[in-house]
PDB file of C-alpha atoms in Angstrom:
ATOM      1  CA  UNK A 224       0.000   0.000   0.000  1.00 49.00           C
ATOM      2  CA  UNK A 225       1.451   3.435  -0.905  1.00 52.00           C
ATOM      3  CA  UNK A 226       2.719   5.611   2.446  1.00 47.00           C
ATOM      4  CA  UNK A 227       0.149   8.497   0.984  1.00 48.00           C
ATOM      5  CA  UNK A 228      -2.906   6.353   1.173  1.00 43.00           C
ATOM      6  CA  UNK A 229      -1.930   4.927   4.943  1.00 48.00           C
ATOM      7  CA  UNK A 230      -1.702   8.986   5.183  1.00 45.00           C
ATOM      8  CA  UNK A 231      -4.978   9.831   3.915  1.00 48.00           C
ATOM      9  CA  UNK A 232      -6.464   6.737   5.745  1.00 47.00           C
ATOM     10  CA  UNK A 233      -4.477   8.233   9.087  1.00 49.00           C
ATOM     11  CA  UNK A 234      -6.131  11.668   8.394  1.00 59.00           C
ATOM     12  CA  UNK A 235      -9.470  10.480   7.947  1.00 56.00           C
ATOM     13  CA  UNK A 236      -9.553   8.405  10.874  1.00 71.00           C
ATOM     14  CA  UNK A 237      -8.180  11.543  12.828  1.00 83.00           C
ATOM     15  CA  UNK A 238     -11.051  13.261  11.296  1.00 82.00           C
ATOM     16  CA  UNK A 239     -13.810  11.071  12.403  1.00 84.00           C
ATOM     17  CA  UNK A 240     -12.202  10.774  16.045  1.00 91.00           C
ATOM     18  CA  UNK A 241     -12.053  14.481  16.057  1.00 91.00           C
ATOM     19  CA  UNK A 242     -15.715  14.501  15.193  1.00 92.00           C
ATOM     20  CA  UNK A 243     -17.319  11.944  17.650  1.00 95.00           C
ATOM     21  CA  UNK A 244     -15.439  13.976  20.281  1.00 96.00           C
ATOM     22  CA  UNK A 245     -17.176  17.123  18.717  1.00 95.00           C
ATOM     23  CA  UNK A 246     -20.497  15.141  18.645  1.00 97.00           C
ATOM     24  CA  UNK A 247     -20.378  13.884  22.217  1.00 97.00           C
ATOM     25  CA  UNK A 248     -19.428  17.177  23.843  1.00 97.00           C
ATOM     26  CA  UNK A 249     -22.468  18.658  21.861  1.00 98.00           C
ATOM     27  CA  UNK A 250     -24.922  16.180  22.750  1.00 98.00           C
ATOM     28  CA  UNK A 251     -23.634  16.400  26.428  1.00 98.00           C
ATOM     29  CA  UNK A 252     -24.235  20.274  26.481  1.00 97.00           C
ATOM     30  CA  UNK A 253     -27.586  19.089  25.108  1.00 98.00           C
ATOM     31  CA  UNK A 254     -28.476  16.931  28.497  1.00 98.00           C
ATOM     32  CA  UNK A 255     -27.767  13.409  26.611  1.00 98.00           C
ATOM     33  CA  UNK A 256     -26.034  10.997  28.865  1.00 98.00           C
ATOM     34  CA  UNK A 257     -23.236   9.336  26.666  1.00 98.00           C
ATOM     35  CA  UNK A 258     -23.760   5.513  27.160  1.00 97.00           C
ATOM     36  CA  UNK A 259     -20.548   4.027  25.044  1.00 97.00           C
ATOM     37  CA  UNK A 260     -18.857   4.914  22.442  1.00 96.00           C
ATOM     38  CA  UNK A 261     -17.124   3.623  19.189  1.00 94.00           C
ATOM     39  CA  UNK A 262     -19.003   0.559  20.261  1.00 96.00           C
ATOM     40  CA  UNK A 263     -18.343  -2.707  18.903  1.00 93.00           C
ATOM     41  CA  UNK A 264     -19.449  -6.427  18.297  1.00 87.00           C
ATOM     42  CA  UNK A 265     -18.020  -8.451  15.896  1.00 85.00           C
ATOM     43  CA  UNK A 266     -18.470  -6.647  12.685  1.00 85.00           C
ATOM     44  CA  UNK A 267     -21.180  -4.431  14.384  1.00 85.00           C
ATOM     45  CA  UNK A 268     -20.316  -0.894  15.739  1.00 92.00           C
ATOM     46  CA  UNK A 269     -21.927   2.169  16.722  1.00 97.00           C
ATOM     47  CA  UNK A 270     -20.343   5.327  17.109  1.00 97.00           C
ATOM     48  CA  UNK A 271     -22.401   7.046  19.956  1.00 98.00           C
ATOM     49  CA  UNK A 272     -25.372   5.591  22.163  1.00 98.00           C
ATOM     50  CA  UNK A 273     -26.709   8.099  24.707  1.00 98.00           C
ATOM     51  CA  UNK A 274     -29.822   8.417  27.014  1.00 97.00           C
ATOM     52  CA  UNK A 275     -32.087  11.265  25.916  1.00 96.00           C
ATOM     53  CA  UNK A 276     -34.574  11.181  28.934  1.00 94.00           C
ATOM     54  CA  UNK A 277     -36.612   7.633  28.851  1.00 92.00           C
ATOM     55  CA  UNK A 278     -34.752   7.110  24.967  1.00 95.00           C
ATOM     56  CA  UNK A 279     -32.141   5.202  24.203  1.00 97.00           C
ATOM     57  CA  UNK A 280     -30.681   6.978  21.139  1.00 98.00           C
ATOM     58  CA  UNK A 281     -27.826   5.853  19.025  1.00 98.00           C
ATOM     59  CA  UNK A 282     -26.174   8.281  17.423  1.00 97.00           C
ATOM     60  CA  UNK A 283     -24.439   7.942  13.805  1.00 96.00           C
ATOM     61  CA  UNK A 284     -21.562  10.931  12.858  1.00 95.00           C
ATOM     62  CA  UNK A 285     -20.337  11.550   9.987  1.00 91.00           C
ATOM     63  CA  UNK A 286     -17.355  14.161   9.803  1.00 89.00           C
ATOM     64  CA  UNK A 287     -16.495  16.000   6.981  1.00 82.00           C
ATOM     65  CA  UNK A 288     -13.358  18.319   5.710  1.00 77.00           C
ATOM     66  CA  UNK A 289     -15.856  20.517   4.284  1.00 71.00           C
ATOM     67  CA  UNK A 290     -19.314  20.319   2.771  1.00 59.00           C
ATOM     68  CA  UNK A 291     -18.429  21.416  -0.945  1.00 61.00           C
ATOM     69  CA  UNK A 292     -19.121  17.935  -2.348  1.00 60.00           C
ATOM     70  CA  UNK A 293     -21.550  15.712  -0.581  1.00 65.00           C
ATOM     71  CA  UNK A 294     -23.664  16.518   2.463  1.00 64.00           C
ATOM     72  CA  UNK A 295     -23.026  14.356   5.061  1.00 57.00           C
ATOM     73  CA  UNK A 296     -26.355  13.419   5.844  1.00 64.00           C
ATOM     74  CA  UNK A 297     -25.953  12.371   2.308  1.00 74.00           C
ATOM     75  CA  UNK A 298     -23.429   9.142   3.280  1.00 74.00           C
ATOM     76  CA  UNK A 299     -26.355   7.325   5.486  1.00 83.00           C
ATOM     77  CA  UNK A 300     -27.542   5.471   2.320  1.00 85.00           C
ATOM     78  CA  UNK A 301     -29.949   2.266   2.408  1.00 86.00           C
ATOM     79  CA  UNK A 302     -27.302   0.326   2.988  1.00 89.00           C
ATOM     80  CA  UNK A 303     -25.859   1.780   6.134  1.00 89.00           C
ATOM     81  CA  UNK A 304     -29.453   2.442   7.605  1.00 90.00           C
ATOM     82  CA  UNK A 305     -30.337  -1.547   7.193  1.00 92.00           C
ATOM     83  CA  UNK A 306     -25.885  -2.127   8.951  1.00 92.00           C
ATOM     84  CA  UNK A 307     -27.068   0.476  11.613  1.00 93.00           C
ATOM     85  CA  UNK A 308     -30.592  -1.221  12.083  1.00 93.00           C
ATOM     86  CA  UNK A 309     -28.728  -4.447  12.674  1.00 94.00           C
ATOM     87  CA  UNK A 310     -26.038  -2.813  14.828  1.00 95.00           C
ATOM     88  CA  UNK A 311     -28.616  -1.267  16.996  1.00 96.00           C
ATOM     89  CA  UNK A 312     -31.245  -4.663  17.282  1.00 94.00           C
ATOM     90  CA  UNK A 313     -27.815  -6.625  18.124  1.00 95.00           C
ATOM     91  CA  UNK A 314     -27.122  -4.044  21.219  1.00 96.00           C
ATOM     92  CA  UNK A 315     -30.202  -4.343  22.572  1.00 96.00           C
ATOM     93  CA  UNK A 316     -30.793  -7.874  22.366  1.00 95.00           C
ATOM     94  CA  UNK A 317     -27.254  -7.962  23.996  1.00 94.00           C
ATOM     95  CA  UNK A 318     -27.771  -6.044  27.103  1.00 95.00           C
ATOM     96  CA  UNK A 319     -31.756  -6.902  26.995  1.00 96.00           C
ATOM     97  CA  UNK A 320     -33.066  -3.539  26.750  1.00 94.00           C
ATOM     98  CA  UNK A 321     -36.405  -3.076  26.513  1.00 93.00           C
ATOM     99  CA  UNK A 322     -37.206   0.336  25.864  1.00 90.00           C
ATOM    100  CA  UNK A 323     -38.113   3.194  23.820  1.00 89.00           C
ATOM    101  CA  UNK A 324     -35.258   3.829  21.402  1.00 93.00           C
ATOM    102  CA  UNK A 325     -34.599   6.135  18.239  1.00 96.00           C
ATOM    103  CA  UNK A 326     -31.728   6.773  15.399  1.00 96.00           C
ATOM    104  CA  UNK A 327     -30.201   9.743  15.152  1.00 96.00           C
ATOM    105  CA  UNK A 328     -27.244  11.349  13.048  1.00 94.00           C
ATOM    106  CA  UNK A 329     -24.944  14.326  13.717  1.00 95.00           C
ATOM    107  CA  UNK A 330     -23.118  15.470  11.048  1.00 91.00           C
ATOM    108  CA  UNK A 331     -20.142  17.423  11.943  1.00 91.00           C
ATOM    109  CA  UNK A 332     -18.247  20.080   9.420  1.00 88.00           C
ATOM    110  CA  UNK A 333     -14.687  21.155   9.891  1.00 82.00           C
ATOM    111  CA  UNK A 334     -15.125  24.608   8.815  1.00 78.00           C
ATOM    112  CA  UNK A 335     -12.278  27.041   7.199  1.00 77.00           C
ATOM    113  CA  UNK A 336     -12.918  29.282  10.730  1.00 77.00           C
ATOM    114  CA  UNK A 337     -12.354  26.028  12.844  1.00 73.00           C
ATOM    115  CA  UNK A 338     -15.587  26.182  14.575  1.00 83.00           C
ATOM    116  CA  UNK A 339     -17.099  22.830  13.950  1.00 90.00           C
ATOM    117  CA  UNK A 340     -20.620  23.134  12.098  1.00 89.00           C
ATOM    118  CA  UNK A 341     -22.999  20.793  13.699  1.00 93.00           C
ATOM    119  CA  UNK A 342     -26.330  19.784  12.341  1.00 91.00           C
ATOM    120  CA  UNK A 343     -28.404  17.161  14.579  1.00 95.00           C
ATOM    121  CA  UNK A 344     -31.141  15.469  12.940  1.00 92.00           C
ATOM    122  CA  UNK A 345     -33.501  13.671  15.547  1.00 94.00           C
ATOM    123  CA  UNK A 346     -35.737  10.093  14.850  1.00 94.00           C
ATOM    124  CA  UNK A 347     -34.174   9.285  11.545  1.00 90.00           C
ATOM    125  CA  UNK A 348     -36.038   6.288  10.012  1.00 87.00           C
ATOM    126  CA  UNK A 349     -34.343   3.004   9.728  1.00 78.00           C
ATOM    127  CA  UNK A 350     -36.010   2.122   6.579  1.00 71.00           C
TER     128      UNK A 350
END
């Protein structure tokens, strides 16, 4: 593998770190109780799952450089929605929760200023 791809790779995974950190803080501010993060099961993962009063709300980022080319809301696609709804059946079967729960992404904008821009969207549907 070139060194410049393991760069890019490097970058983008500093990028999406940087942005769940950015995500959690915000949803903190917000009263959510962060749960776990960058959580995993086999091939499963989510990266946020908070309490939002009696919810249980799992929480997809997506991080981008900028927002010139695709919208970030735009990368939750069919296909991720149906990994995500397995993901999130799979974590509460695991620790047998029972209870109200809801999908929601955060999409998170390095800006040229270096304020973040955040955009929460609340009870996305998993279908």
């Amino acid at each position: 593998m070139p060194s410049n791809h393991i760069d890019e790779m490097a970058t983008h995974n500093e990028l999406g770190k940087w942005g769940e950190e950015v995500a959690a803080a915000y949803l903190a501010d917000k009263g959510y109780v962060i749960l776990h993060r960058d959580w995993k099961s086999g091939h499963r993962d989510l990266d946020i799952v908070a309490r939002d009063g009696c919810q249980i709300v799992f929480v997809e980022v997506k991080t981008r450089r900028n927002d010139y080319f695709v919208e970030p809301m735009e990368a939750v696609d069919y296909r991720k929605l149906m990994n995500l709804r397995r993901s999130i059946n799979h974590y509460l079967k695991y620790y047998r929760i029972n209870e109200e729960a809801r999908l929601d992404i955060v999409s998170v904008v390095r800006t040229m200023e270096g304020e973040p821009q955040i955009e929460h969207i609340i009870d996305v549907p998993l279908n």
